[in-house]
Coordinates of C-alpha atoms (C1' of nucleotides) in Angstrom, one line a residue:
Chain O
X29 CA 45.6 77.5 155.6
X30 CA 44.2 74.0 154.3
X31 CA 46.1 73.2 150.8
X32 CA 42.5 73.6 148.7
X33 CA 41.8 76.4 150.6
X34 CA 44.3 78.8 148.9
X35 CA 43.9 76.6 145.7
X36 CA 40.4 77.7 145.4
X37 CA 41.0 80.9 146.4
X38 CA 44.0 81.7 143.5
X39 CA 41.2 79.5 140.9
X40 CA 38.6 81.8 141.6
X41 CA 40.8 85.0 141.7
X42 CA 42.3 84.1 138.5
X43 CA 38.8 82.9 136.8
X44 CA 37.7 86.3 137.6
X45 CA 40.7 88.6 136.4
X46 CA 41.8 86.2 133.4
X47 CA 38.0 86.5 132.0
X48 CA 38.6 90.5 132.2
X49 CA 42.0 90.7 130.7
X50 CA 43.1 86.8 129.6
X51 CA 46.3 85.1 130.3
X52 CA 49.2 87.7 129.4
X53 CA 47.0 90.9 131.0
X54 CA 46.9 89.7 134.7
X55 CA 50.4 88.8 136.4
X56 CA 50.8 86.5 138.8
X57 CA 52.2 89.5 141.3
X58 CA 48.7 90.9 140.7
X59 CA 46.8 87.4 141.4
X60 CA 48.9 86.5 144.8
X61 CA 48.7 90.0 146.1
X62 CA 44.9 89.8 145.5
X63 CA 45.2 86.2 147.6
X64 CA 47.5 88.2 149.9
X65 CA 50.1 85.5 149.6
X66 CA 53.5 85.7 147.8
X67 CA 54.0 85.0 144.2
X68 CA 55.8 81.3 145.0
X69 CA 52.0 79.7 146.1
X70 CA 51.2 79.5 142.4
X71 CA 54.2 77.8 141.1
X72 CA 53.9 75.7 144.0
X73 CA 50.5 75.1 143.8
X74 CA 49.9 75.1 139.7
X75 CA 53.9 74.8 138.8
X76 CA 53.4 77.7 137.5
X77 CA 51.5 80.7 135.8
X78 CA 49.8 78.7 132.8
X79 CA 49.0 75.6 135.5
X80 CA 46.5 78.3 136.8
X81 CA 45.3 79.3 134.0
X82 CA 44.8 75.5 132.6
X83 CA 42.7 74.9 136.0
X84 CA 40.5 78.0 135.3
X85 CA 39.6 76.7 132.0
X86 CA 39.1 72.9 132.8
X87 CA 36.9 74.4 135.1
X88 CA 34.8 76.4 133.3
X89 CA 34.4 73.5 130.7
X90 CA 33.9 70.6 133.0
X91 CA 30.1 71.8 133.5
X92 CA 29.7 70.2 130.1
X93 CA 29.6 67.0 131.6
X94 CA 26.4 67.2 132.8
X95 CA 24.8 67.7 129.6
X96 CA 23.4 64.2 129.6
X97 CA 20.7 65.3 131.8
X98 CA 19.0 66.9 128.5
X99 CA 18.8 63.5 127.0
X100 CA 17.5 61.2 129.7
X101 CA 14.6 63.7 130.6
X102 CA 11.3 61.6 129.4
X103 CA 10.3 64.3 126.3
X104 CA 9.7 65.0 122.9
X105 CA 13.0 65.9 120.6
X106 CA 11.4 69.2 120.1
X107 CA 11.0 69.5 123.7
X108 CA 14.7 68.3 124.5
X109 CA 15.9 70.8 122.2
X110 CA 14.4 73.8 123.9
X111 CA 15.5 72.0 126.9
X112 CA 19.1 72.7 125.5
X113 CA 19.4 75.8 124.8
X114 CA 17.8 77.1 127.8
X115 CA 20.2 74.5 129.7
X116 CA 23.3 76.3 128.0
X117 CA 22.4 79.6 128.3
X118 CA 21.9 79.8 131.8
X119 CA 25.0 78.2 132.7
X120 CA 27.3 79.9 129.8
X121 CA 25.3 83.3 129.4
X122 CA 27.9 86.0 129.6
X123 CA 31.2 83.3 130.7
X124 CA 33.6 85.4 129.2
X125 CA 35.8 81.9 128.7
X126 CA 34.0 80.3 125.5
X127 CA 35.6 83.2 124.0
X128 CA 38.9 83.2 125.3
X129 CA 39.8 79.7 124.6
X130 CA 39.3 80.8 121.0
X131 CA 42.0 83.4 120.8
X132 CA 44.7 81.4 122.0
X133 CA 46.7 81.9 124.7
X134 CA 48.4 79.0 126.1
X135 CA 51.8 77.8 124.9
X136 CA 50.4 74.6 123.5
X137 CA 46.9 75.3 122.7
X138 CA 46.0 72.4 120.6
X139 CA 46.5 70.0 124.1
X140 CA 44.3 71.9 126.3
X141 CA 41.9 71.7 123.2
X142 CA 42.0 67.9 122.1
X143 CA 41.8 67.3 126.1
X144 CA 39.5 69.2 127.4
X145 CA 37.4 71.1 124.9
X146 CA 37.2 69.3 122.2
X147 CA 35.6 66.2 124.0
X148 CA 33.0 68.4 125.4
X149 CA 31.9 69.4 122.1
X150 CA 31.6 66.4 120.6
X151 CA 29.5 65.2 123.5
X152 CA 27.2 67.6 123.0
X153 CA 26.9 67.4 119.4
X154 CA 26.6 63.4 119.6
X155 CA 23.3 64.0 121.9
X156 CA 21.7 66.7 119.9
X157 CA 22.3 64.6 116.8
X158 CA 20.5 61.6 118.9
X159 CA 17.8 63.8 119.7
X160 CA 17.4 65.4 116.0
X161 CA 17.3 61.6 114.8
X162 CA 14.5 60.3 117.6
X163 CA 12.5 63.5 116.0
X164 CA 12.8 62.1 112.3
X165 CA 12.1 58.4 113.1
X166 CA 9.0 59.2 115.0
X167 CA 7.9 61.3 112.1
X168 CA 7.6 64.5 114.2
X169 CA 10.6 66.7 111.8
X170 CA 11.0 66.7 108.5
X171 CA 12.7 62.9 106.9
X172 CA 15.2 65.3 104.6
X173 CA 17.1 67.0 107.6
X174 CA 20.7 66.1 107.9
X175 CA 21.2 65.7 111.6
X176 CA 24.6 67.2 111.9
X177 CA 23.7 70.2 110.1
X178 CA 20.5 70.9 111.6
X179 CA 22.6 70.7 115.0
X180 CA 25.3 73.4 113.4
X181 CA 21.6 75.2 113.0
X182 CA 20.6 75.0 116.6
X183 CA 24.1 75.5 118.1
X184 CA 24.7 78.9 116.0
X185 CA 22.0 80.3 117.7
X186 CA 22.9 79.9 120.9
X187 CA 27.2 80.7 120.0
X188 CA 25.3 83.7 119.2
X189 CA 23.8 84.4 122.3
X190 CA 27.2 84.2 124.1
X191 CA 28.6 86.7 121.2
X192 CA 25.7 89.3 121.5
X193 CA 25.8 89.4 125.2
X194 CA 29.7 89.9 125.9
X195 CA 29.6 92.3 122.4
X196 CA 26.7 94.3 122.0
X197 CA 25.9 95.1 125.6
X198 CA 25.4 98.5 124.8
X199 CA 23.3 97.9 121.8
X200 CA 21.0 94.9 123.1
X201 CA 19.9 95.0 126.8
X202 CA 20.1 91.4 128.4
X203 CA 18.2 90.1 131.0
X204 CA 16.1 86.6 132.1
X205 CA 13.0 88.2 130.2
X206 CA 14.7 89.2 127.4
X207 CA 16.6 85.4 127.2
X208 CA 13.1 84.0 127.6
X209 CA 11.9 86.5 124.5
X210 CA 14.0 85.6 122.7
X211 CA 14.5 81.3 123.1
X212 CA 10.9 81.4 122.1
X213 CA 11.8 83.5 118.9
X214 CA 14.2 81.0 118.0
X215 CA 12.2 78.5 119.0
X216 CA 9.5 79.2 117.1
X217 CA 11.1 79.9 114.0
X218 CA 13.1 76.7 114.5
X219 CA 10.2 74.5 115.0
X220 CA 8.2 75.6 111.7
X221 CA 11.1 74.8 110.0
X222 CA 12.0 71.3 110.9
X223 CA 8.9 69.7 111.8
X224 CA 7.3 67.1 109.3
Chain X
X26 CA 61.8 102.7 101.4
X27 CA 58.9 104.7 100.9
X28 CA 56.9 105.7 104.2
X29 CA 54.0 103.8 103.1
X30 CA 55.6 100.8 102.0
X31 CA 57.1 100.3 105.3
X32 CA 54.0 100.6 107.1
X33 CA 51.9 98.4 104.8
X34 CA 54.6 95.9 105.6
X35 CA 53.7 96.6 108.8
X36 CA 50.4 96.2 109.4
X37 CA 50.8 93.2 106.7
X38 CA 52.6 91.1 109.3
X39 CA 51.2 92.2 112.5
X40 CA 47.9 91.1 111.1
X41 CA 49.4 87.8 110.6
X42 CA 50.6 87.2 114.0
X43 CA 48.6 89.2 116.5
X44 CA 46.0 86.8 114.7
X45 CA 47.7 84.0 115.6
X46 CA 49.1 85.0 119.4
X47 CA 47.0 88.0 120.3
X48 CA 48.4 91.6 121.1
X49 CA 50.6 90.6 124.1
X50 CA 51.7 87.3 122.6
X51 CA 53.6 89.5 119.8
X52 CA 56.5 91.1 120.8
X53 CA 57.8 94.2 118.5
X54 CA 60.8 92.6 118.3
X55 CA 59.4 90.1 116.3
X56 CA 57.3 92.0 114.5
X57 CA 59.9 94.4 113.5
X58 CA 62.6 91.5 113.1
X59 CA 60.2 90.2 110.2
X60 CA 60.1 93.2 108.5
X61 CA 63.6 93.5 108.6
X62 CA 63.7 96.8 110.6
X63 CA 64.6 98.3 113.3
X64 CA 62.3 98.2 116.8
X65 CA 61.8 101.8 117.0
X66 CA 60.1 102.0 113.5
X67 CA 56.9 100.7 115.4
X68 CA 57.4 103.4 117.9
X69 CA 57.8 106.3 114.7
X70 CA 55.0 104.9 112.6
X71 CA 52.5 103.9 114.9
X72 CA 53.2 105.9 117.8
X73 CA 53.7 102.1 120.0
X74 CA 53.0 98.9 119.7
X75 CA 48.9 99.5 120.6
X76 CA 48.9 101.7 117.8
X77 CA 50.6 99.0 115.3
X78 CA 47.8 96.4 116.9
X79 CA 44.4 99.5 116.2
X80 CA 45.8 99.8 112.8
X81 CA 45.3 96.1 112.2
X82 CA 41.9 95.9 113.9
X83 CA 40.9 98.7 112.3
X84 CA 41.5 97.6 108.9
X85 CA 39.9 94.5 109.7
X86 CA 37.0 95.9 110.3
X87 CA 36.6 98.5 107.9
X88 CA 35.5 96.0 105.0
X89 CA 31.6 96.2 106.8
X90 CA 31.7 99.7 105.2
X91 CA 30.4 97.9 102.1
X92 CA 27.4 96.1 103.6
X93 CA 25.4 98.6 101.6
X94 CA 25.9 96.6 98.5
X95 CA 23.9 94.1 99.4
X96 CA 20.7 96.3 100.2
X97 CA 21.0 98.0 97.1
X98 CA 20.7 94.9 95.3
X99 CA 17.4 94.9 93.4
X100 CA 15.7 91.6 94.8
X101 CA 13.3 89.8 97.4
X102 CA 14.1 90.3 100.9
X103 CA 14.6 86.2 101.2
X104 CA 17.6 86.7 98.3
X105 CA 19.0 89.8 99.9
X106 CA 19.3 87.4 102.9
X107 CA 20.9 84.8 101.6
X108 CA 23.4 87.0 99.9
X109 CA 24.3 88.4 103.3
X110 CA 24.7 85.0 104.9
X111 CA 27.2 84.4 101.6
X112 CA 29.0 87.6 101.7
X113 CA 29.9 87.5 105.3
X114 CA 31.3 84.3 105.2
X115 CA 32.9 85.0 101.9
X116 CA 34.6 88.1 103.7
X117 CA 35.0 86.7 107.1
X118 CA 35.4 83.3 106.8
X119 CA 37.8 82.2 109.2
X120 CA 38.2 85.8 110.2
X121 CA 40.1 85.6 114.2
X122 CA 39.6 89.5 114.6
X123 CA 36.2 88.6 114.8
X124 CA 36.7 87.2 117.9
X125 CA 39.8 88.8 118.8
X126 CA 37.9 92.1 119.5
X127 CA 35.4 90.3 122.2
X128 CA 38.5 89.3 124.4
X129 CA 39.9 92.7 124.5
X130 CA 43.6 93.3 125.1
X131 CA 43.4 97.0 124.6
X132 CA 44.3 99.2 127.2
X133 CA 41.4 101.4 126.3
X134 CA 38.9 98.6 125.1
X135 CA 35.8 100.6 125.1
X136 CA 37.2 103.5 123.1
X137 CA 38.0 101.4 120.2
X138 CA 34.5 99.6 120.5
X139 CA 32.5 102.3 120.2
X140 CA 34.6 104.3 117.4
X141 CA 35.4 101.0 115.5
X142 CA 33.4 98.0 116.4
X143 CA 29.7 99.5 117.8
X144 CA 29.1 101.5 114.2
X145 CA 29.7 98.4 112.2
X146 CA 27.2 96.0 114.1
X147 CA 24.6 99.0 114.3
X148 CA 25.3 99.6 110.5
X149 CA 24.5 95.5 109.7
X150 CA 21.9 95.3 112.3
X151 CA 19.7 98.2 110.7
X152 CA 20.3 97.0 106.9
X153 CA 18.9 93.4 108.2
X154 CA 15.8 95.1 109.7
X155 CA 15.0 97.2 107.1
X156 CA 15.1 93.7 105.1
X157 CA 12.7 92.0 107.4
X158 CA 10.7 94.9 107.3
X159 CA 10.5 95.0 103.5
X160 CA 9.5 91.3 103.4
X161 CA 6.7 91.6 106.4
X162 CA 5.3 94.5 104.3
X163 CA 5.0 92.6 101.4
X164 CA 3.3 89.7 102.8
X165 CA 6.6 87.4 101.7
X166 CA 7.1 86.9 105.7
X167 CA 5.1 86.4 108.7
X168 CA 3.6 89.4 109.8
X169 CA 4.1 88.4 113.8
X170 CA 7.8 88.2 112.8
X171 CA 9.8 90.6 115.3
X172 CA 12.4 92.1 113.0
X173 CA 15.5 92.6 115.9
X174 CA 14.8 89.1 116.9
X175 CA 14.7 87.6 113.0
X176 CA 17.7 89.4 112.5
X177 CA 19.5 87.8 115.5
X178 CA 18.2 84.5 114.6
X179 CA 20.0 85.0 111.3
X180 CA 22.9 86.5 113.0
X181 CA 23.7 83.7 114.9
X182 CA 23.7 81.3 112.5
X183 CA 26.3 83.4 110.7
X184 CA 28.3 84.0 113.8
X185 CA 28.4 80.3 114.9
X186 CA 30.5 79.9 111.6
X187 CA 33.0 81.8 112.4
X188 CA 33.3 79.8 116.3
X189 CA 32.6 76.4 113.9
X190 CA 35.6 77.4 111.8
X191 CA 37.8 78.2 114.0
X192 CA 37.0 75.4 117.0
X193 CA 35.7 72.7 115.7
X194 CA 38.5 72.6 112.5
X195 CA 39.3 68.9 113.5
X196 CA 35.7 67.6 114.2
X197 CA 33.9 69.2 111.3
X198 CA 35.8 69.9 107.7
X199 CA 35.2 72.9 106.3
X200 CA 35.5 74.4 102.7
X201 CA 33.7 76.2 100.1
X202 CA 31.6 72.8 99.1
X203 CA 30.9 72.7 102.7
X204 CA 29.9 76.3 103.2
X205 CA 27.4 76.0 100.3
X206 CA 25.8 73.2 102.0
X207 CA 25.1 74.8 105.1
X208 CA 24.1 77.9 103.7
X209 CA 21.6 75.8 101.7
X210 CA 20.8 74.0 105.1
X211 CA 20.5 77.2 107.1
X212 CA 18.1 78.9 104.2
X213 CA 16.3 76.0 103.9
X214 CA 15.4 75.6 107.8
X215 CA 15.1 79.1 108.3
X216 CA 13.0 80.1 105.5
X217 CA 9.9 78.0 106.2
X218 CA 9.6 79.6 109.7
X219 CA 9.8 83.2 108.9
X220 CA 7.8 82.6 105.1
X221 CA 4.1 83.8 105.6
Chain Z
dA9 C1' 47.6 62.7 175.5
dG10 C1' 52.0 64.5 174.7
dT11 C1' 56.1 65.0 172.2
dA12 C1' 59.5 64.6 168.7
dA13 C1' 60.4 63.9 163.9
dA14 C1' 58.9 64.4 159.2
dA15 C1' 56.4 66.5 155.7
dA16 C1' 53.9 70.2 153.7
dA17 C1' 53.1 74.9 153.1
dT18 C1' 54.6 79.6 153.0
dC19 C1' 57.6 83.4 152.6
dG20 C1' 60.9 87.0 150.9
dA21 C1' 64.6 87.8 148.1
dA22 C1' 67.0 87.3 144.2
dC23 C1' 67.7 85.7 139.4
dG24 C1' 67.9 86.2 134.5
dT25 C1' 65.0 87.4 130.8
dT26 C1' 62.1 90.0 128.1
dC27 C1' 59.4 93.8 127.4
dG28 C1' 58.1 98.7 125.1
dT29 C1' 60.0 103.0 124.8
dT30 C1' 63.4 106.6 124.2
dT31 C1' 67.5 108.9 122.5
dG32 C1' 71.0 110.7 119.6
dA33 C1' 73.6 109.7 115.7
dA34 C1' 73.6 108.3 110.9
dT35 C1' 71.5 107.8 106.5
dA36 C1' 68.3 108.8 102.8
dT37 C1' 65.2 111.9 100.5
dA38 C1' 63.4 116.3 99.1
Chain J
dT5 C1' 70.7 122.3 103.0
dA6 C1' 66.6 120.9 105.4
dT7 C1' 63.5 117.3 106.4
dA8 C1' 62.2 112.6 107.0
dT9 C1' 63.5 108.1 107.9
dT10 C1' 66.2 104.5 110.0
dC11 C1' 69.4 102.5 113.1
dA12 C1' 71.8 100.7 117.2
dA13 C1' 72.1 101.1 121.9
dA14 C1' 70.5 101.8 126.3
dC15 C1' 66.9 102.4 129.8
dG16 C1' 64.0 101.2 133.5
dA17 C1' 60.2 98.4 134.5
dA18 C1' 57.9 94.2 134.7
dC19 C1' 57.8 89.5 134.0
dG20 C1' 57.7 84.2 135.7
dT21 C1' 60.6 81.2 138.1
dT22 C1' 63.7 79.5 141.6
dC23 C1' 65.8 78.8 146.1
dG24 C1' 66.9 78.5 150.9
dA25 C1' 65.0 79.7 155.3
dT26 C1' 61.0 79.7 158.2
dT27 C1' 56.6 78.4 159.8
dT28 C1' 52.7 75.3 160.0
dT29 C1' 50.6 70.9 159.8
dT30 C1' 50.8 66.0 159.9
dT31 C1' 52.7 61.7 161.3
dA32 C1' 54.8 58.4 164.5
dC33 C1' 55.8 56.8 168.8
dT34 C1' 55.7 56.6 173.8

DNA sequence: AGTAAAAAATCGAACGTTCGTTTGAATATA
DNA sequence: TATATTCAAACGAACGTTCGATTTTTTACT
């Protein structure tokens, strides 16, 4: 078998059964049997049982990198916004990993966080800050919003989307039409509020 | 030492580091090395170590018991939201069981969901409808307002604090100066799209 | 193109460690 | 004296890693 062959393979066997029971609830007897190849391919492969893991997440975060996209689109702020948080719900709806690199797991948590995650949020605060401020200079939203904090406001909604639909499954039924229902809700009580 | 004590001690630590590690990052050998006992205590007093780790998550989230208070308050829906937004992140400001419970490492995950977890969010939930409800009827809010979707709106704002707190610690300072500010930020955005 | 040598990939077994639980004796409490 | 609590020791199971042998793939040379 071709070296990235099996690589994938134990990246997207582990993505799957580290999202349903995180680092210390899947062993790596349980993820090479799944491969059907012996437990030495992931020390080998990953040097070890956290190597894996660390792929998995960098994985899972690296689709951040294409939030630029939002930005260069030739729109209004108010439409780049919307833009935004239907651009991160359909990728992240339901990806059990935003969670999980909250609760710790990894030996040294604070690396994998200043490497990989932390740059991806700052990225994507920077450009929704950009976009909030091309609103106010063009006199569309209100000159008194603070940029940051009117991000925190736009970015708690959607956390909470990820939240509600890994939490409250049984209490809130989630589907495409319901997401749509609901973006315009926020949208619409977002928009009265920070336009001029 | 009195049966009590002992497990208070208990739970007192275990709360500490299963916060910090998670359930399977916590070995009772620790835990019980801390409280200066024996490993089998955990065993006698909790029945294992999953009963230790319940009796921490239960207590944790037993303190939504007194979201009551804040309906009973004799005010305007707007100021009975506002005081929710405070109390929550009063109570659960930096909270990690919050987000602890959505990456399960329970055997039986769903059991303590829906006997623990499920009744407090359905307990909240309702309180904040009824509130909408009482400010739609009279004519303080928007009568096209849908009040599940208002509430979630509000809920995620919230519920991004707790991921802000915890995540974002090195990008964006937090403290109680700071949480007024957003809570003024987050009222001041929100209440001009829901006000009639 | 064919072959031999080198490198890479895979395997199975074994290692030492750590885990949570159990057990029976000892101690404290009522 | 009876009951509840605590302890130390031991148990078997599971864990992640390592190692030498074996197989497969790649490279180099004719």
């Amino acid at each position: 078998m071709d070296k990235n062959d099996l690589r994938n393979k134990l990246i997207s066997i582990a993505t799957r059964l580290f999202a349903e029971r995180g680092l210390n609830g899947v062993s790596i007897r349980e993820l090479s049997n799944a491969a059907g190849v012996s437990i030495s391919m992931i020390s080998y492969h990953f040097g070890g049982k956290e190597g894996l893991y660390s792929s998995v997440l960098q994985e899972q975060f690296s689709s951040f990198e294409h939030i630029e996209e939002i930005n260069n689109a030739d729109a209004e702020a108010l439409t780049k916004i919307e833009a935004y948080i239907r651009w991160i719900i359909v990728r992240h709806r339901n990806n059990p990993y935003l969670l999980r690199f909250y609760t710790s797991e990894l030996t040294n948590p604070t690396q994998f966080f200043s490497l990989i995650v932390q740059p991806a949020i700052e990225k994507v605060i920077q450009i929704l800050v950009r976009i909030i401020e091309e609103g106010i200079s063009k006199n569309k939203f209100r000159k008194d919003l603070n940029p940051v904090d009117t991000v925190l406001a736009i970015a708690g909604m959607v956390n909470y989307y990820f939240l509600s639909t890994l939490a409250t499954q049984e209490l809130i039924s989630h589907s495409p039409e319901r997401d749509e229902v609901l973006i315009r809700h926020y949208m619409d009580i977002f928009t009265k509020g920070i336009l001029s």
